[in-house]
mmCIF file of C-alpha atoms in Angstrom:
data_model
loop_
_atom_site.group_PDB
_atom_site.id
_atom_site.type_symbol
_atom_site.label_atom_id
_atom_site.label_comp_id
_atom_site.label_asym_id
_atom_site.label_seq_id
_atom_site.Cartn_x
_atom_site.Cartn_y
_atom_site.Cartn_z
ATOM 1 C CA UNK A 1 0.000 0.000 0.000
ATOM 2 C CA UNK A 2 0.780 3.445 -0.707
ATOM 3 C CA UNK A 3 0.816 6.451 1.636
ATOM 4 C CA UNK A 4 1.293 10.210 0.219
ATOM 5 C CA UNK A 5 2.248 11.975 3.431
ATOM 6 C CA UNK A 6 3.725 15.854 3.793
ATOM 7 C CA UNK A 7 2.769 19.379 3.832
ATOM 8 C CA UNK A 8 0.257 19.366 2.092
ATOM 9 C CA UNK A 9 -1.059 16.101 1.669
ATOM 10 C CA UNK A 10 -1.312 12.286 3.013
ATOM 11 C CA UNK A 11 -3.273 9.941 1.361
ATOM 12 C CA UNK A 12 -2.690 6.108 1.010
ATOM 13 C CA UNK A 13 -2.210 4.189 -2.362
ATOM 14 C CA UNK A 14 -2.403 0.128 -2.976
ATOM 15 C CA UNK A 15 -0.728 -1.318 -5.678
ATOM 16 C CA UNK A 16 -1.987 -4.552 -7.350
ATOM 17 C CA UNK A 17 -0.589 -6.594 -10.345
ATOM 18 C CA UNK A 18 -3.948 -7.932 -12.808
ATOM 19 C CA UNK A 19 -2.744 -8.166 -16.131
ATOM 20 C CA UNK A 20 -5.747 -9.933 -17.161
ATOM 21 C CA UNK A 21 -8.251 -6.995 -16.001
ATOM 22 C CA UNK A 22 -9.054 -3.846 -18.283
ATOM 23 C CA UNK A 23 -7.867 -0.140 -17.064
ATOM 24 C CA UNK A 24 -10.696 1.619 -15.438
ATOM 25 C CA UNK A 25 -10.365 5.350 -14.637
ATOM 26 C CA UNK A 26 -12.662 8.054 -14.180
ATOM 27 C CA UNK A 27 -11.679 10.316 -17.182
ATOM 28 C CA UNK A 28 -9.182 10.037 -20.023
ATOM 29 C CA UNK A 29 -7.587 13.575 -20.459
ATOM 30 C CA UNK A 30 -4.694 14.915 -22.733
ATOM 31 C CA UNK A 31 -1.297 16.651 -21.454
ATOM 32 C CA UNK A 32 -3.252 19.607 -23.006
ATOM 33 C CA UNK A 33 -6.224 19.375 -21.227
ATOM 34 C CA UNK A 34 -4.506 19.109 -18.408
ATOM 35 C CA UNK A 35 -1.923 21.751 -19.109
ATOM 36 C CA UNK A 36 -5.524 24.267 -19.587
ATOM 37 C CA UNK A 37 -7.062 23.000 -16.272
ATOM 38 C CA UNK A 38 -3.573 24.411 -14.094
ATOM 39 C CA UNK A 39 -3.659 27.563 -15.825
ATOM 40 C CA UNK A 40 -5.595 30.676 -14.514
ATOM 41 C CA UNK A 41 -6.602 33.323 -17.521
ATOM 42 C CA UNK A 42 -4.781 36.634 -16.459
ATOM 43 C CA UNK A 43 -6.486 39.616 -17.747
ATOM 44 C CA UNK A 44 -4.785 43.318 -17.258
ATOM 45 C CA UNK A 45 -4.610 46.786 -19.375
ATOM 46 C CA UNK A 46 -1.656 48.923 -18.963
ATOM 47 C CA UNK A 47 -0.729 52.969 -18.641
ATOM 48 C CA UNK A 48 2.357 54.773 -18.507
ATOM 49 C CA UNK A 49 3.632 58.067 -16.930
ATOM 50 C CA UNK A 50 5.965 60.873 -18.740
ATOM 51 C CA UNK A 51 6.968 59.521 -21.713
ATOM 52 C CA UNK A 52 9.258 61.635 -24.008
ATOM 53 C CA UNK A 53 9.490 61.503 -27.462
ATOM 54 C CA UNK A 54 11.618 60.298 -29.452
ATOM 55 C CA UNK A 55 10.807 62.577 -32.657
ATOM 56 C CA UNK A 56 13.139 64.366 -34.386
ATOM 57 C CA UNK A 57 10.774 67.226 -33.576
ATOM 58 C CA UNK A 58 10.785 66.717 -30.238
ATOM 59 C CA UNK A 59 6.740 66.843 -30.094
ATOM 60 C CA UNK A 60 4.427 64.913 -27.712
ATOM 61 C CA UNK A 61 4.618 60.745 -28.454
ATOM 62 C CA UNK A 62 2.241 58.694 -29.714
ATOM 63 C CA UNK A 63 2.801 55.731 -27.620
ATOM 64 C CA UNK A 64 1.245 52.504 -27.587
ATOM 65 C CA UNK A 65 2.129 48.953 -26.057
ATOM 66 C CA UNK A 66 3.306 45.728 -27.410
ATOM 67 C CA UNK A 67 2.757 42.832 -25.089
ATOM 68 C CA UNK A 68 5.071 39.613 -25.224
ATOM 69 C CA UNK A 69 4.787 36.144 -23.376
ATOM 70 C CA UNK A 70 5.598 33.366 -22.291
ATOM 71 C CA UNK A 71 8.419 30.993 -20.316
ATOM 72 C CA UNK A 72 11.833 31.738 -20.228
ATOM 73 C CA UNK A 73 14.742 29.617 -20.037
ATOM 74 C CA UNK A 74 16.567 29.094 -17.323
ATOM 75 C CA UNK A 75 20.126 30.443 -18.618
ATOM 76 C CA UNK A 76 18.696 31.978 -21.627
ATOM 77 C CA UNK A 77 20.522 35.109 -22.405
ATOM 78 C CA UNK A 78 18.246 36.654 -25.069
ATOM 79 C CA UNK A 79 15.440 38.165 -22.393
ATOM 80 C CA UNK A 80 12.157 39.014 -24.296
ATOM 81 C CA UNK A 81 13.256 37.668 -27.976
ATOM 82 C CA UNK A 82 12.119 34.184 -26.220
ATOM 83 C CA UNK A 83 8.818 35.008 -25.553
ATOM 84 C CA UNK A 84 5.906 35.042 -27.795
ATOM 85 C CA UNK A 85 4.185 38.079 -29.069
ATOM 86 C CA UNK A 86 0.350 38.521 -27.571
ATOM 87 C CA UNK A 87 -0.423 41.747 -29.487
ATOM 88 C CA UNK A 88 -0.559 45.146 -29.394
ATOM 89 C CA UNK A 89 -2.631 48.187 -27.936
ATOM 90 C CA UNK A 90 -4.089 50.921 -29.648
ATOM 91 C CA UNK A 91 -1.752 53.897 -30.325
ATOM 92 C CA UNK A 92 -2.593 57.065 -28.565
ATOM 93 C CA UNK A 93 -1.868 60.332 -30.388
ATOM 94 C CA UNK A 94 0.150 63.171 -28.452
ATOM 95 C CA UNK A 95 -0.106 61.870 -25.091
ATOM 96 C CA UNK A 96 2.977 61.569 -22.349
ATOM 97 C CA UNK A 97 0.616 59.770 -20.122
ATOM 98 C CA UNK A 98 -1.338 57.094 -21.614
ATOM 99 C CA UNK A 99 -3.714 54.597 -20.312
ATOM 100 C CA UNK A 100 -4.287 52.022 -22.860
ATOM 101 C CA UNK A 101 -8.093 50.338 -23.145
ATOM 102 C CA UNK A 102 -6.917 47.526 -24.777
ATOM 103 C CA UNK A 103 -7.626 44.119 -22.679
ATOM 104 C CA UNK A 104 -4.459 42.169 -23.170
ATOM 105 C CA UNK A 105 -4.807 37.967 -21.516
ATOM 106 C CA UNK A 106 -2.643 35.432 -21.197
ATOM 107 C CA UNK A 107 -2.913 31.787 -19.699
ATOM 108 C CA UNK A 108 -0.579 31.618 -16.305
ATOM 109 C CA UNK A 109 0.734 28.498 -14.443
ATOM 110 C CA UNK A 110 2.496 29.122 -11.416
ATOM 111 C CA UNK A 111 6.430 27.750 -11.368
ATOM 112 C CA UNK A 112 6.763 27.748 -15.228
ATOM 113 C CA UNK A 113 9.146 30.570 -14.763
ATOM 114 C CA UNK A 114 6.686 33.196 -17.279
ATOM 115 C CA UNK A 115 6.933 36.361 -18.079
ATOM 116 C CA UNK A 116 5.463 39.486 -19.518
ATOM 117 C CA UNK A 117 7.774 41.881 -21.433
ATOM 118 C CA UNK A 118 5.964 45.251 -22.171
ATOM 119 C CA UNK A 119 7.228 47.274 -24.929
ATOM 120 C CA UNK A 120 6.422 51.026 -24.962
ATOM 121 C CA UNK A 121 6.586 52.662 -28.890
ATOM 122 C CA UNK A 122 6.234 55.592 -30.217
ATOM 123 C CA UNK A 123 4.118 55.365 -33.293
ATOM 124 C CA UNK A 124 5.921 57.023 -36.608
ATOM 125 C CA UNK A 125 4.115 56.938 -39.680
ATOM 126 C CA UNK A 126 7.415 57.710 -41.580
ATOM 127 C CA UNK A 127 10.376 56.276 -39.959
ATOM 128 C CA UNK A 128 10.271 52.808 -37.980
ATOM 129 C CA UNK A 129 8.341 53.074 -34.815
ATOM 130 C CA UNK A 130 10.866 54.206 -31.893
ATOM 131 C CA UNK A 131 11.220 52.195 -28.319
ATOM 132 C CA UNK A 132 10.382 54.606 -25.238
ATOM 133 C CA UNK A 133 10.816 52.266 -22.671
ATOM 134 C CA UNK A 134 10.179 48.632 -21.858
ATOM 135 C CA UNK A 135 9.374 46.243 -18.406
ATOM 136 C CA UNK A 136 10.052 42.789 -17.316
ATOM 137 C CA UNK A 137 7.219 41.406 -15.037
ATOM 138 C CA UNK A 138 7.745 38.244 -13.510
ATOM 139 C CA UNK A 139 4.403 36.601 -12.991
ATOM 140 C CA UNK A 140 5.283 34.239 -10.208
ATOM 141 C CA UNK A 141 7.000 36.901 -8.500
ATOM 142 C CA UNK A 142 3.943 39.388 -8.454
ATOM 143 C CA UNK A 143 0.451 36.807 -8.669
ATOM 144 C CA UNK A 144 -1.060 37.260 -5.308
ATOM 145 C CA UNK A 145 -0.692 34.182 -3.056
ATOM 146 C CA UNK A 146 -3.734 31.549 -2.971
ATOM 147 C CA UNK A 147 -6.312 32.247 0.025
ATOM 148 C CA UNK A 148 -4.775 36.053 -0.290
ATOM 149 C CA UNK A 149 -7.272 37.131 1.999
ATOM 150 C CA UNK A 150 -5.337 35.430 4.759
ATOM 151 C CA UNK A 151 -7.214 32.011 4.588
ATOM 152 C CA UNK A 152 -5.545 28.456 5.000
ATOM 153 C CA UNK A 153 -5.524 26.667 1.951
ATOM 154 C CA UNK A 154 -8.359 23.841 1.243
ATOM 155 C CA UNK A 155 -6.245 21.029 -0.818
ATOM 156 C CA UNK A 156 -7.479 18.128 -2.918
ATOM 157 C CA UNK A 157 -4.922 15.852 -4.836
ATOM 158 C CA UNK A 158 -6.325 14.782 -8.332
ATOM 159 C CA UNK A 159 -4.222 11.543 -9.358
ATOM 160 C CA UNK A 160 -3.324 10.535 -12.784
ATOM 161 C CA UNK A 161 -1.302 8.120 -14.256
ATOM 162 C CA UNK A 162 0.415 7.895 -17.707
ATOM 163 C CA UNK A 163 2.277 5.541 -19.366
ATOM 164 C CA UNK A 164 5.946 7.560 -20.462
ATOM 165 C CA UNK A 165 6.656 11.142 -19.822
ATOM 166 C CA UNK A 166 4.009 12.108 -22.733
ATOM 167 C CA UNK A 167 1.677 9.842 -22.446
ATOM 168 C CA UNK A 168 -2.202 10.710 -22.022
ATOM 169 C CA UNK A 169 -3.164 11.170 -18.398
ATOM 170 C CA UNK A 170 -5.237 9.281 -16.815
ATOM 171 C CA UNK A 171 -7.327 10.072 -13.780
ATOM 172 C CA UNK A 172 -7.767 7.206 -11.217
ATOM 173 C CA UNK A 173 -8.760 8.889 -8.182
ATOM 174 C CA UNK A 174 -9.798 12.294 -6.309
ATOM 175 C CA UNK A 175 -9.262 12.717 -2.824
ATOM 176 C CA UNK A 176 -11.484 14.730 -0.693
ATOM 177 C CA UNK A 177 -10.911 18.004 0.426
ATOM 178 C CA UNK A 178 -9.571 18.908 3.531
ATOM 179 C CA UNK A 179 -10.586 22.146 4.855
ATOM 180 C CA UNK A 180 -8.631 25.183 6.208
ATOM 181 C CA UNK A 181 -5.148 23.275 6.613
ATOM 182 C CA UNK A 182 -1.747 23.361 5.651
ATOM 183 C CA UNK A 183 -1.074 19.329 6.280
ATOM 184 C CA UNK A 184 -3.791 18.143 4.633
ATOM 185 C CA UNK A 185 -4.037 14.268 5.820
ATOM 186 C CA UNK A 186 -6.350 11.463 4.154
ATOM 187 C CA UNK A 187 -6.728 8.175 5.982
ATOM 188 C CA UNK A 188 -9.078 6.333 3.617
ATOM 189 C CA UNK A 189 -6.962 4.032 0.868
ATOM 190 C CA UNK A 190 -6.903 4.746 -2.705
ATOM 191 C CA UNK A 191 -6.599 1.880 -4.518
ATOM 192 C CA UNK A 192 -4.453 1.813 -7.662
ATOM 193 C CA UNK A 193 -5.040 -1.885 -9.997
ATOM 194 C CA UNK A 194 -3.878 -0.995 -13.185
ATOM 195 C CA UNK A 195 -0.034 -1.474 -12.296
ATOM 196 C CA UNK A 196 1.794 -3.206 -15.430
ATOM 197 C CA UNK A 197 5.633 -4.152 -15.387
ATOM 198 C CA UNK A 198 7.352 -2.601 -18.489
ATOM 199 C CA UNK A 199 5.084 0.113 -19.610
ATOM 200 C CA UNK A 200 6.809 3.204 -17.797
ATOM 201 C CA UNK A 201 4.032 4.259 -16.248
ATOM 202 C CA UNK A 202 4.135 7.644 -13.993
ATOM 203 C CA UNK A 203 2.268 9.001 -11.787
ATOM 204 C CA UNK A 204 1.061 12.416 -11.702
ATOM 205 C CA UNK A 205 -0.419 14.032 -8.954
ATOM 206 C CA UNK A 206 -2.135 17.378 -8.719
ATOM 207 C CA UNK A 207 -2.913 19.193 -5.822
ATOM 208 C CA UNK A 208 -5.572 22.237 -5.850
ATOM 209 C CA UNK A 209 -7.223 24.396 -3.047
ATOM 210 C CA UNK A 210 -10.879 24.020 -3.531
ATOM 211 C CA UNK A 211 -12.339 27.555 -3.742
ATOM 212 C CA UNK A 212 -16.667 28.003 -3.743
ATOM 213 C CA UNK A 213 -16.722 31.288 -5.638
ATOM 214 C CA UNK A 214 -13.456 31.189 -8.139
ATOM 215 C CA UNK A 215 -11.999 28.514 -10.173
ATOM 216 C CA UNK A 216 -9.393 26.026 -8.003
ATOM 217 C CA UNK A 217 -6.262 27.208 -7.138
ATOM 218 C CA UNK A 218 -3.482 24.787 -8.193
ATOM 219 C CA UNK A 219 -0.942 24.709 -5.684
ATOM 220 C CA UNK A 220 1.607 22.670 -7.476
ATOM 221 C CA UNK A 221 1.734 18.867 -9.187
ATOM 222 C CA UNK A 222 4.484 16.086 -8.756
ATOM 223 C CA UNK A 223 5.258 13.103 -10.758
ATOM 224 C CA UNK A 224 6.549 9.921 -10.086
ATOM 225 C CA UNK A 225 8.071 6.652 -12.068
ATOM 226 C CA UNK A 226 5.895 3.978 -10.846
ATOM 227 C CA UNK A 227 7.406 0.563 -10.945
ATOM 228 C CA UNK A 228 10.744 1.718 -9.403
ATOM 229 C CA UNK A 229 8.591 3.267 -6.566
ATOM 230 C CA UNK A 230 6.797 -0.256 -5.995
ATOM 231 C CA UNK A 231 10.336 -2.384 -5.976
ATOM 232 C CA UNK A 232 12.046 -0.513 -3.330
ATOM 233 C CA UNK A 233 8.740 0.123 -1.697
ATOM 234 C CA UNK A 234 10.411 3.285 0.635
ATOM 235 C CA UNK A 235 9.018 6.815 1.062
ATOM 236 C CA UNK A 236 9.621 9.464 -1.992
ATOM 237 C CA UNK A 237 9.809 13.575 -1.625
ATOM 238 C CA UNK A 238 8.433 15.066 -4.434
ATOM 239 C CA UNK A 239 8.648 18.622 -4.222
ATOM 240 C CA UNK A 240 5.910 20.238 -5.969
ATOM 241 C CA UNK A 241 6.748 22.070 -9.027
ATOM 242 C CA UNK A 242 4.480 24.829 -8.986
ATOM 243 C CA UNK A 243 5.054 26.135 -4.969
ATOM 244 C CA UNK A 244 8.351 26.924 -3.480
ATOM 245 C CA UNK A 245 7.589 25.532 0.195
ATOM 246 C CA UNK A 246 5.030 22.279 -0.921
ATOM 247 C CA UNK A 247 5.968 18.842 -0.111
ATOM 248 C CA UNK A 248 4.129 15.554 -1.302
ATOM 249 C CA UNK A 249 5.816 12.705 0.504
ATOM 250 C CA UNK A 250 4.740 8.890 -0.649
ATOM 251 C CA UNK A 251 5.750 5.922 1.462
ATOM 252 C CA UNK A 252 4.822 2.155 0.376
ATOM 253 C CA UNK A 253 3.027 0.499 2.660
ATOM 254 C CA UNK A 254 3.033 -3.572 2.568
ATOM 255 C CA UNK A 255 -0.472 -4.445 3.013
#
């Protein structure tokens, strides 16, 4: 038997070898589904303060915004050229203080390392369009914390499996939700019978803080190579990727 133990969570898992019975799960999902349920749909607009021209004239700018995206590398050296470009915002004519209408929105999931670069132009009809000034936002430096309002968190653990690193996913079990806590502990087995030597499967486990007004917070997912777990049958750490400070610990339990 399996027991997920740590910060956050502590659940129990049972392994069984039945070749001859069929997979059963609850729902079949693709990485991409999955990848859309994590992320939370950021929406923002944007102004800017004393901007000076760049005209040869030296008259008022006519600024607007071009909004980039996305993850960056970890040693990448080439800043915004990695990102992707979201779009742009209307240009404003003669105006050193703008505040833009346009509704820029991009898809965020929290330890994924994304950012937003924010290019400021100066609209030229003539000559290319000049840079005024630009900003690096990192997103997981500046989204407000889950339960912001000074809550406890109220975590779940949605379990997958897969079978290789890019497989489909899976989902075998949900566990219930544990309210107001930051060691989250379920007592009640969860019974995994779809184990199969030689097919790599992995685990992957999500775990979310149930929320009754807003979408589910998803305070971080962890995966784990399954038949290497069940032969040393020992405890694993697995740090969860999306929170600095998360811990989902799993310890086999001989039944």
């Amino acid at each position: 038997m399996w027991k997920l133990v740590g910060l956050l969570c502590v659940g129990f898992l049972s392994v069984y070898s039945s070749p001859q019975r069929g997979a059963k799960y609850e729902t079949a999902s693709q990485s991409r589904q999955l990848r859309e349920e994590l992320a939370q749909n950021l929406y923002f607009v944007l102004s800017a303060r004393n901007l000076e021209s760049h005209d040869a004239n030296h008259g008022v700018a006519d600024p607007y915004v071009r909004v980039h995206f996305g993850s960056v590398p970890q040693y990448s050296q080439k800043q915004g050229k990695d990102l992707d470009k979201v779009g742009d915002s209307e240009t404003i004519v003669n105006e050193a203080n703008p505040q833009w209408v346009k509704v820029f929105k991009v898809q965020y999931i929290k330890g994924l390392n994304q950012k937003i670069w924010v290019e400021v132009r100066d609209h030229d009809p003539i000559n290319p369009d000049d840079v005024v000034g630009e900003a690096f936002i990192d997103l997981d430096e500046n989204i407000p914390a889950l339960d912001e309002f000074g809550g406890l968190s109220d975590p779940f653990v949605k379990c997958y499996f897969r079978y290789g690193k890019e497989g489909k996913d899976f989902k075998f079990f949900e566990t219930p939700t544990i309210d107001n806590s930051d060691s989250a502990t379920w007592e009640n087995p969860i019974t995994f019978d779809n184990f199969r030597r030689g097919t790599d499967q992995i685990f992957h486990f999500v775990v979310k803080d149930a929320d009754s007004i807003t979408a589910d917070d998803v305070i971080g997912e962890a995966f784990m190579e399954v038949e290497p777990f069940a032969d040393k049958k020992q405890q694993s750490v697995l740090p969860l990727s999306s929170s600095s400070n998360a811990t989902l610990y799993v310890k086999y339990i001989l039944e």
